[in-house]
């Protein structure tokens, strides 16, 4: 494989939890993969399948949650293999990732067996979470050491953005560049390059952080539930907090990670902390291993959440609460927050200050040895542990020297977890002088005693906006480029990388669509038609990785629809729907291509919008659906019309007898308000089309969409021609309603649900016409509109909407 | 025209019944399967000259696609019967196979034929239960009275369970008994006279050799009965036809593939070909009920068939009451006070499977052979029928 040749096939050695899931993610990203494991011994497998171990792991992928595969049935794309019969297959693989259990001897044995079969240019990598890569490379012959490195995925690999790539001193830097390019663009991950030190970066800092929380919670007597309140989303970290996260991971797993860490870190000045906390040992002894045994720090009993009480050894109700003073402090900006926490004698406050101090202390002491710069540490914690901000970002925001002095003071007073002093650079260095760790020039490197700039690998040219670190002063996607028009609802702008492509971003909450947004869309199309190659609809929220991935659009603003009904009655509702439909038709028939760059949710009106654009670029984590029935409505921005057109196109080649079979899945998706679990799933559901582009990396969707606009324009883009559509007609509608009769009379759905489903099928089948009748788009839009208005006037729909707006959850009625 | 002679069943054979979709017969075309049944039937009557076969009447409940194109005629030609034999496919859903026998017998009874083949066939693996392109008239939903036409069979069973107050527990117990009876019957060889083994040639692709290959297997006994089922296992299943219902996959009949064929002749033919009759065809009746409670159909059909035969219920020694659903079977048994020991002694559709249009012929074969073995005089085959009917036919052992 030449270094410019894309990686075409991957082999994974070891079909354990990580190995199988990495294989699954390769499939998600369109990369063929072979999953190896041990051969079954004679008589072990009933089916005489020697690859039964790998096959079972592949089968299990279907059952895991969250799903490792974008489409669960794509398990058949993963090829199962065993080390006895199939090693010759390795020759075809450009990248071979070893992911077996963490025993250096086992790994070495396997390497002996497989390395003779590797292609002469293959990259060989180990997904160890902490073993020394250099030691693992011992004994390699020829130039294999140059092609060997660590590649550390985080669990679950489909969803966790971080991948640590760990070269040894022998690894060819071009190999690492090539691998980083592949992992970033093809697998869609965020790569940091780590140093070959124990546990690398994320787990080194992450495990320390957890143990420090255990330790300080004990010192300040903070209850399990309160610790989780304090260390969860309130700090911009994983919602599950600390203890619940341990329950999810499994306490036995956690204990073995801690033990392994301890074994590797005997010269760490914080070594004493690296021991399995007593409470964990006690829980494990009782067989309470967390979620998998239903008991751990927590136990769920019906709706009640119980916590383990160390004194009584019983599970007691969780009643802990955030102290009001702390709640106030946590809303303050960082610069004020740390001082307030440190000064307040409330144990919760002291606990919080202590865990911040400990982590600052630890990252400062270890920056030089574990990472090239502070950037790797901050991204490791953000992408690998779900922190909103990395420790250096927090520290910098709180005031560098002020915090440094406080930490030093605590160390000298014996309050810290180790008496090792802060390294000199913290007080005496360009970083200390400017009090900045991340700057436009780069991020601070203790090793090199200078700021190190960002990687300039060409793959990052695909990212209009790169993941920013606070202090770097990177362009803000909310204001970057040249703004052509802006109001409360939308920003119309161009990015400097491709100035002939107009971009539209919504400014509403969850990017919902209200009349101002609709007018903004129209305006953007007018401008684009006049002056640009085309329009991309892209939301800055797509760059959010810290919590649930940002929304493309949560759909039409329900409050607006409700207000129309209450203030102006059906007439005003009709005006709103008219505006919506007209805008969508404007998108569809725009003279220049409108391309949607999607990630996260695209629901209801958001889904209708993407369905009517010229093309879609969707990140794998795209959750798309027509969900109007939840609030007692039907899609009426052209969504059902588009379904009728898709049905027409599909049936065209199959013959009219196939209307029912073609319509049924579309109908079910709408009636059940089903949301896709991935972009690939959305394609299956018909919300994406075959020639749409699925992109693994959320940072690349904007560029990909811009490129699509340019490509379409250069290929002589023309708006689709209005055409008549042949529809399924009333017999098919009746046949489907016959099934709904069974749902209703079997008490699966309410009378109102039945009635809504009737409205939906009537639109999709073209109204009360005969099979094969040719109708216009306008007629379908009229059917949508009339049904919507009628439903808005229905008290049961009104009940659903009001409940949804009040509680976020629709009622069933 | 009045009956001028009796009709006799001389031979009755059937395939083992396969589980639909996943079972042994999933790739066995129904036309080929029926041809095989006809061949095996004729093997039982070597003294019959096939040139005297007047007509072949075959029940099939979804006569389309693989079982379309008048499968009766196709199959008899595939079975190498003389071109002179006619073929007709008849459909009354679940009674199709029984209706085929009644129609064949009637041709003889009116004196217009002497040698008839009757039978049934269904591949639920290949033709889905509503057909490949179901289509309903908009008129159905225009009148509330017609809504029952749209009801799935499962929902009609729920309606019967509600109206007749049949509990979930009694349905599950009934289902378990069906499996237990069927398993016992299998192990004591009760079906060995009626079943002929089917050689299956699976045309597969072998990815290891990269070749298309044929793998052969023999299919010899019904796949449906489950050794491992229990009341606990049945109780765990969810009601699938109604949110708070009681009808589950476990207490409903199984979807299946299968075929059966019977030779029906006149007294004249018995003598002409030196044949030994197994049973005389006595009577047949069909009655309609409301579509939404179709399962209760046999309650009306059974007394009607008995009346036509001039018999009383207690004259019957063997009753094959097709178990479309435990709920409807129990309701019929209770309302008519049928003797449970005479009903489905070898199990029925819940355990043995229900290849819709074939079932009537398959269970007739079962009843006729059982009456021989157990020396019983009168036997009955009865079933409920979709859209609200019941059918019943009576045989007398010779």
JSON list of N, CA, C and O in Angstrom, two decimals, chain A residues 538-573:
[
{"chain": "A", "resi": 538, "resn": "UNK", "atom": "N", "xyz": [-26.94, 24.82, 7.07]},
{"chain": "A", "resi": 538, "resn": "UNK", "atom": "CA", "xyz": [-26.01, 24.21, 8.04]},
{"chain": "A", "resi": 538, "resn": "UNK", "atom": "C", "xyz": [-26.18, 24.88, 9.39]},
{"chain": "A", "resi": 538, "resn": "UNK", "atom": "O", "xyz": [-26.40, 26.10, 9.45]},
{"chain": "A", "resi": 539, "resn": "UNK", "atom": "N", "xyz": [-26.12, 24.11, 10.44]},
{"chain": "A", "resi": 539, "resn": "UNK", "atom": "CA", "xyz": [-26.30, 24.68, 11.78]},
{"chain": "A", "resi": 539, "resn": "UNK", "atom": "C", "xyz": [-25.02, 24.54, 12.59]},
{"chain": "A", "resi": 539, "resn": "UNK", "atom": "O", "xyz": [-24.46, 23.45, 12.67]},
{"chain": "A", "resi": 540, "resn": "UNK", "atom": "N", "xyz": [-24.57, 25.63, 13.22]},
{"chain": "A", "resi": 540, "resn": "UNK", "atom": "CA", "xyz": [-23.39, 25.54, 14.08]},
{"chain": "A", "resi": 540, "resn": "UNK", "atom": "C", "xyz": [-23.54, 24.48, 15.18]},
{"chain": "A", "resi": 540, "resn": "UNK", "atom": "O", "xyz": [-22.55, 23.92, 15.65]},
{"chain": "A", "resi": 541, "resn": "UNK", "atom": "N", "xyz": [-24.79, 24.20, 15.56]},
{"chain": "A", "resi": 541, "resn": "UNK", "atom": "CA", "xyz": [-25.01, 23.19, 16.62]},
{"chain": "A", "resi": 541, "resn": "UNK", "atom": "C", "xyz": [-24.43, 21.84, 16.22]},
{"chain": "A", "resi": 541, "resn": "UNK", "atom": "O", "xyz": [-24.17, 21.00, 17.08]},
{"chain": "A", "resi": 542, "resn": "UNK", "atom": "N", "xyz": [-24.22, 21.61, 14.92]},
{"chain": "A", "resi": 542, "resn": "UNK", "atom": "CA", "xyz": [-23.70, 20.31, 14.50]},
{"chain": "A", "resi": 542, "resn": "UNK", "atom": "C", "xyz": [-22.30, 20.07, 15.04]},
{"chain": "A", "resi": 542, "resn": "UNK", "atom": "O", "xyz": [-21.81, 18.95, 15.03]},
{"chain": "A", "resi": 543, "resn": "UNK", "atom": "N", "xyz": [-21.63, 21.12, 15.52]},
{"chain": "A", "resi": 543, "resn": "UNK", "atom": "CA", "xyz": [-20.28, 20.96, 16.04]},
{"chain": "A", "resi": 543, "resn": "UNK", "atom": "C", "xyz": [-20.29, 20.57, 17.52]},
{"chain": "A", "resi": 543, "resn": "UNK", "atom": "O", "xyz": [-19.25, 20.34, 18.10]},
{"chain": "A", "resi": 544, "resn": "UNK", "atom": "N", "xyz": [-21.46, 20.57, 18.12]},
{"chain": "A", "resi": 544, "resn": "UNK", "atom": "CA", "xyz": [-21.52, 20.25, 19.56]},
{"chain": "A", "resi": 544, "resn": "UNK", "atom": "C", "xyz": [-21.38, 18.76, 19.76]},
{"chain": "A", "resi": 544, "resn": "UNK", "atom": "O", "xyz": [-22.20, 17.97, 19.29]},
{"chain": "A", "resi": 545, "resn": "UNK", "atom": "N", "xyz": [-20.37, 18.37, 20.48]},
{"chain": "A", "resi": 545, "resn": "UNK", "atom": "CA", "xyz": [-20.17, 16.95, 20.73]},
{"chain": "A", "resi": 545, "resn": "UNK", "atom": "C", "xyz": [-20.31, 16.61, 22.20]},
{"chain": "A", "resi": 545, "resn": "UNK", "atom": "O", "xyz": [-20.36, 15.45, 22.58]},
{"chain": "A", "resi": 546, "resn": "UNK", "atom": "N", "xyz": [-20.38, 17.64, 23.04]},
{"chain": "A", "resi": 546, "resn": "UNK", "atom": "CA", "xyz": [-20.27, 17.36, 24.47]},
{"chain": "A", "resi": 546, "resn": "UNK", "atom": "C", "xyz": [-21.50, 16.68, 25.05]},
{"chain": "A", "resi": 546, "resn": "UNK", "atom": "O", "xyz": [-21.39, 15.85, 25.93]},
{"chain": "A", "resi": 547, "resn": "UNK", "atom": "N", "xyz": [-22.69, 17.04, 24.54]},
{"chain": "A", "resi": 547, "resn": "UNK", "atom": "CA", "xyz": [-23.88, 16.37, 25.07]},
{"chain": "A", "resi": 547, "resn": "UNK", "atom": "C", "xyz": [-24.53, 15.63, 23.91]},
{"chain": "A", "resi": 547, "resn": "UNK", "atom": "O", "xyz": [-23.85, 15.09, 23.09]},
{"chain": "A", "resi": 548, "resn": "UNK", "atom": "N", "xyz": [-25.85, 15.61, 23.88]},
{"chain": "A", "resi": 548, "resn": "UNK", "atom": "CA", "xyz": [-26.52, 15.06, 22.71]},
{"chain": "A", "resi": 548, "resn": "UNK", "atom": "C", "xyz": [-26.09, 15.92, 21.53]},
{"chain": "A", "resi": 548, "resn": "UNK", "atom": "O", "xyz": [-26.01, 17.14, 21.64]},
{"chain": "A", "resi": 549, "resn": "UNK", "atom": "N", "xyz": [-25.82, 15.27, 20.42]},
{"chain": "A", "resi": 549, "resn": "UNK", "atom": "CA", "xyz": [-25.31, 15.99, 19.26]},
{"chain": "A", "resi": 549, "resn": "UNK", "atom": "C", "xyz": [-26.32, 17.07, 18.86]},
{"chain": "A", "resi": 549, "resn": "UNK", "atom": "O", "xyz": [-27.53, 16.89, 18.97]},
{"chain": "A", "resi": 550, "resn": "UNK", "atom": "N", "xyz": [-25.82, 18.24, 18.44]},
{"chain": "A", "resi": 550, "resn": "UNK", "atom": "CA", "xyz": [-26.69, 19.39, 18.19]},
{"chain": "A", "resi": 550, "resn": "UNK", "atom": "C", "xyz": [-27.76, 19.12, 17.16]},
{"chain": "A", "resi": 550, "resn": "UNK", "atom": "O", "xyz": [-27.62, 18.27, 16.29]},
{"chain": "A", "resi": 551, "resn": "UNK", "atom": "N", "xyz": [-28.84, 19.91, 17.23]},
{"chain": "A", "resi": 551, "resn": "UNK", "atom": "CA", "xyz": [-29.98, 19.66, 16.36]},
{"chain": "A", "resi": 551, "resn": "UNK", "atom": "C", "xyz": [-29.81, 20.34, 15.01]},
{"chain": "A", "resi": 551, "resn": "UNK", "atom": "O", "xyz": [-29.37, 21.48, 14.94]},
{"chain": "A", "resi": 552, "resn": "UNK", "atom": "N", "xyz": [-30.18, 19.66, 13.94]},
{"chain": "A", "resi": 552, "resn": "UNK", "atom": "CA", "xyz": [-30.34, 20.33, 12.65]},
{"chain": "A", "resi": 552, "resn": "UNK", "atom": "C", "xyz": [-31.62, 21.18, 12.73]},
{"chain": "A", "resi": 552, "resn": "UNK", "atom": "O", "xyz": [-31.60, 22.36, 12.47]},
{"chain": "A", "resi": 553, "resn": "UNK", "atom": "N", "xyz": [-32.73, 20.53, 13.11]},
{"chain": "A", "resi": 553, "resn": "UNK", "atom": "CA", "xyz": [-33.95, 21.28, 13.39]},
{"chain": "A", "resi": 553, "resn": "UNK", "atom": "C", "xyz": [-34.95, 20.39, 14.09]},
{"chain": "A", "resi": 553, "resn": "UNK", "atom": "O", "xyz": [-35.19, 19.26, 13.68]},
{"chain": "A", "resi": 554, "resn": "UNK", "atom": "N", "xyz": [-35.53, 20.92, 15.17]},
{"chain": "A", "resi": 554, "resn": "UNK", "atom": "CA", "xyz": [-36.55, 20.16, 15.89]},
{"chain": "A", "resi": 554, "resn": "UNK", "atom": "C", "xyz": [-37.92, 20.29, 15.24]},
{"chain": "A", "resi": 554, "resn": "UNK", "atom": "O", "xyz": [-38.90, 19.78, 15.76]},
{"chain": "A", "resi": 555, "resn": "UNK", "atom": "N", "xyz": [-37.99, 21.00, 14.10]},
{"chain": "A", "resi": 555, "resn": "UNK", "atom": "CA", "xyz": [-39.25, 21.06, 13.36]},
{"chain": "A", "resi": 555, "resn": "UNK", "atom": "C", "xyz": [-39.96, 22.39, 13.49]},
{"chain": "A", "resi": 555, "resn": "UNK", "atom": "O", "xyz": [-39.41, 23.36, 14.02]},
{"chain": "A", "resi": 556, "resn": "UNK", "atom": "N", "xyz": [-41.18, 22.44, 12.99]},
{"chain": "A", "resi": 556, "resn": "UNK", "atom": "CA", "xyz": [-41.96, 23.67, 13.04]},
{"chain": "A", "resi": 556, "resn": "UNK", "atom": "C", "xyz": [-42.22, 24.04, 14.50]},
{"chain": "A", "resi": 556, "resn": "UNK", "atom": "O", "xyz": [-42.38, 23.16, 15.34]},
{"chain": "A", "resi": 557, "resn": "UNK", "atom": "N", "xyz": [-42.24, 25.34, 14.76]},
{"chain": "A", "resi": 557, "resn": "UNK", "atom": "CA", "xyz": [-42.50, 25.80, 16.10]},
{"chain": "A", "resi": 557, "resn": "UNK", "atom": "C", "xyz": [-43.99, 25.63, 16.43]},
{"chain": "A", "resi": 557, "resn": "UNK", "atom": "O", "xyz": [-44.84, 26.30, 15.88]},
{"chain": "A", "resi": 558, "resn": "UNK", "atom": "N", "xyz": [-44.24, 24.71, 17.37]},
{"chain": "A", "resi": 558, "resn": "UNK", "atom": "CA", "xyz": [-45.62, 24.37, 17.71]},
{"chain": "A", "resi": 558, "resn": "UNK", "atom": "C", "xyz": [-46.36, 25.53, 18.35]},
{"chain": "A", "resi": 558, "resn": "UNK", "atom": "O", "xyz": [-47.56, 25.71, 18.16]},
{"chain": "A", "resi": 559, "resn": "UNK", "atom": "N", "xyz": [-45.61, 26.32, 19.15]},
{"chain": "A", "resi": 559, "resn": "UNK", "atom": "CA", "xyz": [-46.26, 27.44, 19.82]},
{"chain": "A", "resi": 559, "resn": "UNK", "atom": "C", "xyz": [-46.86, 28.40, 18.80]},
{"chain": "A", "resi": 559, "resn": "UNK", "atom": "O", "xyz": [-47.93, 28.96, 19.02]},
{"chain": "A", "resi": 560, "resn": "UNK", "atom": "N", "xyz": [-46.12, 28.59, 17.70]},
{"chain": "A", "resi": 560, "resn": "UNK", "atom": "CA", "xyz": [-46.63, 29.50, 16.66]},
{"chain": "A", "resi": 560, "resn": "UNK", "atom": "C", "xyz": [-47.94, 28.95, 16.09]},
{"chain": "A", "resi": 560, "resn": "UNK", "atom": "O", "xyz": [-48.93, 29.67, 15.97]},
{"chain": "A", "resi": 561, "resn": "UNK", "atom": "N", "xyz": [-47.93, 27.64, 15.79]},
{"chain": "A", "resi": 561, "resn": "UNK", "atom": "CA", "xyz": [-49.15, 27.03, 15.24]},
{"chain": "A", "resi": 561, "resn": "UNK", "atom": "C", "xyz": [-50.31, 27.19, 16.23]},
{"chain": "A", "resi": 561, "resn": "UNK", "atom": "O", "xyz": [-51.44, 27.49, 15.85]},
{"chain": "A", "resi": 562, "resn": "UNK", "atom": "N", "xyz": [-49.99, 26.99, 17.51]},
{"chain": "A", "resi": 562, "resn": "UNK", "atom": "CA", "xyz": [-51.03, 27.09, 18.53]},
{"chain": "A", "resi": 562, "resn": "UNK", "atom": "C", "xyz": [-51.57, 28.52, 18.64]},
{"chain": "A", "resi": 562, "resn": "UNK", "atom": "O", "xyz": [-52.78, 28.74, 18.71]},
{"chain": "A", "resi": 563, "resn": "UNK", "atom": "N", "xyz": [-50.63, 29.48, 18.63]},
{"chain": "A", "resi": 563, "resn": "UNK", "atom": "CA", "xyz": [-51.05, 30.88, 18.70]},
{"chain": "A", "resi": 563, "resn": "UNK", "atom": "C", "xyz": [-51.93, 31.25, 17.51]},
{"chain": "A", "resi": 563, "resn": "UNK", "atom": "O", "xyz": [-52.93, 31.94, 17.67]},
{"chain": "A", "resi": 564, "resn": "UNK", "atom": "N", "xyz": [-51.56, 30.80, 16.33]},
{"chain": "A", "resi": 564, "resn": "UNK", "atom": "CA", "xyz": [-52.37, 31.06, 15.13]},
{"chain": "A", "resi": 564, "resn": "UNK", "atom": "C", "xyz": [-53.80, 30.59, 15.38]},
{"chain": "A", "resi": 564, "resn": "UNK", "atom": "O", "xyz": [-54.77, 31.29, 15.10]},
{"chain": "A", "resi": 565, "resn": "UNK", "atom": "N", "xyz": [-53.90, 29.36, 15.91]},
{"chain": "A", "resi": 565, "resn": "UNK", "atom": "CA", "xyz": [-55.22, 28.77, 16.12]},
{"chain": "A", "resi": 565, "resn": "UNK", "atom": "C", "xyz": [-56.01, 29.59, 17.14]},
{"chain": "A", "resi": 565, "resn": "UNK", "atom": "O", "xyz": [-57.19, 29.87, 16.94]},
{"chain": "A", "resi": 566, "resn": "UNK", "atom": "N", "xyz": [-55.32, 29.95, 18.23]},
{"chain": "A", "resi": 566, "resn": "UNK", "atom": "CA", "xyz": [-56.02, 30.65, 19.31]},
{"chain": "A", "resi": 566, "resn": "UNK", "atom": "C", "xyz": [-56.39, 32.07, 18.90]},
{"chain": "A", "resi": 566, "resn": "UNK", "atom": "O", "xyz": [-57.46, 32.56, 19.25]},
{"chain": "A", "resi": 567, "resn": "UNK", "atom": "N", "xyz": [-55.52, 32.73, 18.17]},
{"chain": "A", "resi": 567, "resn": "UNK", "atom": "CA", "xyz": [-55.78, 34.14, 17.83]},
{"chain": "A", "resi": 567, "resn": "UNK", "atom": "C", "xyz": [-56.63, 34.30, 16.58]},
{"chain": "A", "resi": 567, "resn": "UNK", "atom": "O", "xyz": [-57.54, 35.10, 16.54]},
{"chain": "A", "resi": 568, "resn": "UNK", "atom": "N", "xyz": [-56.30, 33.54, 15.57]},
{"chain": "A", "resi": 568, "resn": "UNK", "atom": "CA", "xyz": [-56.97, 33.79, 14.29]},
{"chain": "A", "resi": 568, "resn": "UNK", "atom": "C", "xyz": [-57.81, 32.64, 13.78]},
{"chain": "A", "resi": 568, "resn": "UNK", "atom": "O", "xyz": [-58.40, 32.75, 12.70]},
{"chain": "A", "resi": 569, "resn": "UNK", "atom": "N", "xyz": [-57.80, 31.51, 14.52]},
{"chain": "A", "resi": 569, "resn": "UNK", "atom": "CA", "xyz": [-58.60, 30.37, 14.08]},
{"chain": "A", "resi": 569, "resn": "UNK", "atom": "C", "xyz": [-58.02, 29.72, 12.83]},
{"chain": "A", "resi": 569, "resn": "UNK", "atom": "O", "xyz": [-56.88, 29.99, 12.44]},
{"chain": "A", "resi": 570, "resn": "UNK", "atom": "N", "xyz": [-58.82, 28.89, 12.19]},
{"chain": "A", "resi": 570, "resn": "UNK", "atom": "CA", "xyz": [-58.36, 28.11, 11.04]},
{"chain": "A", "resi": 570, "resn": "UNK", "atom": "C", "xyz": [-57.73, 28.96, 9.94]},
{"chain": "A", "resi": 570, "resn": "UNK", "atom": "O", "xyz": [-56.77, 28.56, 9.31]},
{"chain": "A", "resi": 571, "resn": "UNK", "atom": "N", "xyz": [-58.24, 30.17, 9.77]},
{"chain": "A", "resi": 571, "resn": "UNK", "atom": "CA", "xyz": [-57.70, 31.03, 8.69]},
{"chain": "A", "resi": 571, "resn": "UNK", "atom": "C", "xyz": [-56.23, 31.31, 8.90]},
{"chain": "A", "resi": 571, "resn": "UNK", "atom": "O", "xyz": [-55.42, 31.25, 7.97]},
{"chain": "A", "resi": 572, "resn": "UNK", "atom": "N", "xyz": [-55.89, 31.65, 10.16]},
{"chain": "A", "resi": 572, "resn": "UNK", "atom": "CA", "xyz": [-54.50, 32.00, 10.43]},
{"chain": "A", "resi": 572, "resn": "UNK", "atom": "C", "xyz": [-53.61, 30.75, 10.41]},
{"chain": "A", "resi": 572, "resn": "UNK", "atom": "O", "xyz": [-52.45, 30.81, 10.00]},
{"chain": "A", "resi": 573, "resn": "UNK", "atom": "N", "xyz": [-54.18, 29.62, 10.84]},
{"chain": "A", "resi": 573, "resn": "UNK", "atom": "CA", "xyz": [-53.42, 28.37, 10.74]},
{"chain": "A", "resi": 573, "resn": "UNK", "atom": "C", "xyz": [-53.12, 28.11, 9.27]},
{"chain": "A", "resi": 573, "resn": "UNK", "atom": "O", "xyz": [-51.99, 27.77, 8.90]}
]
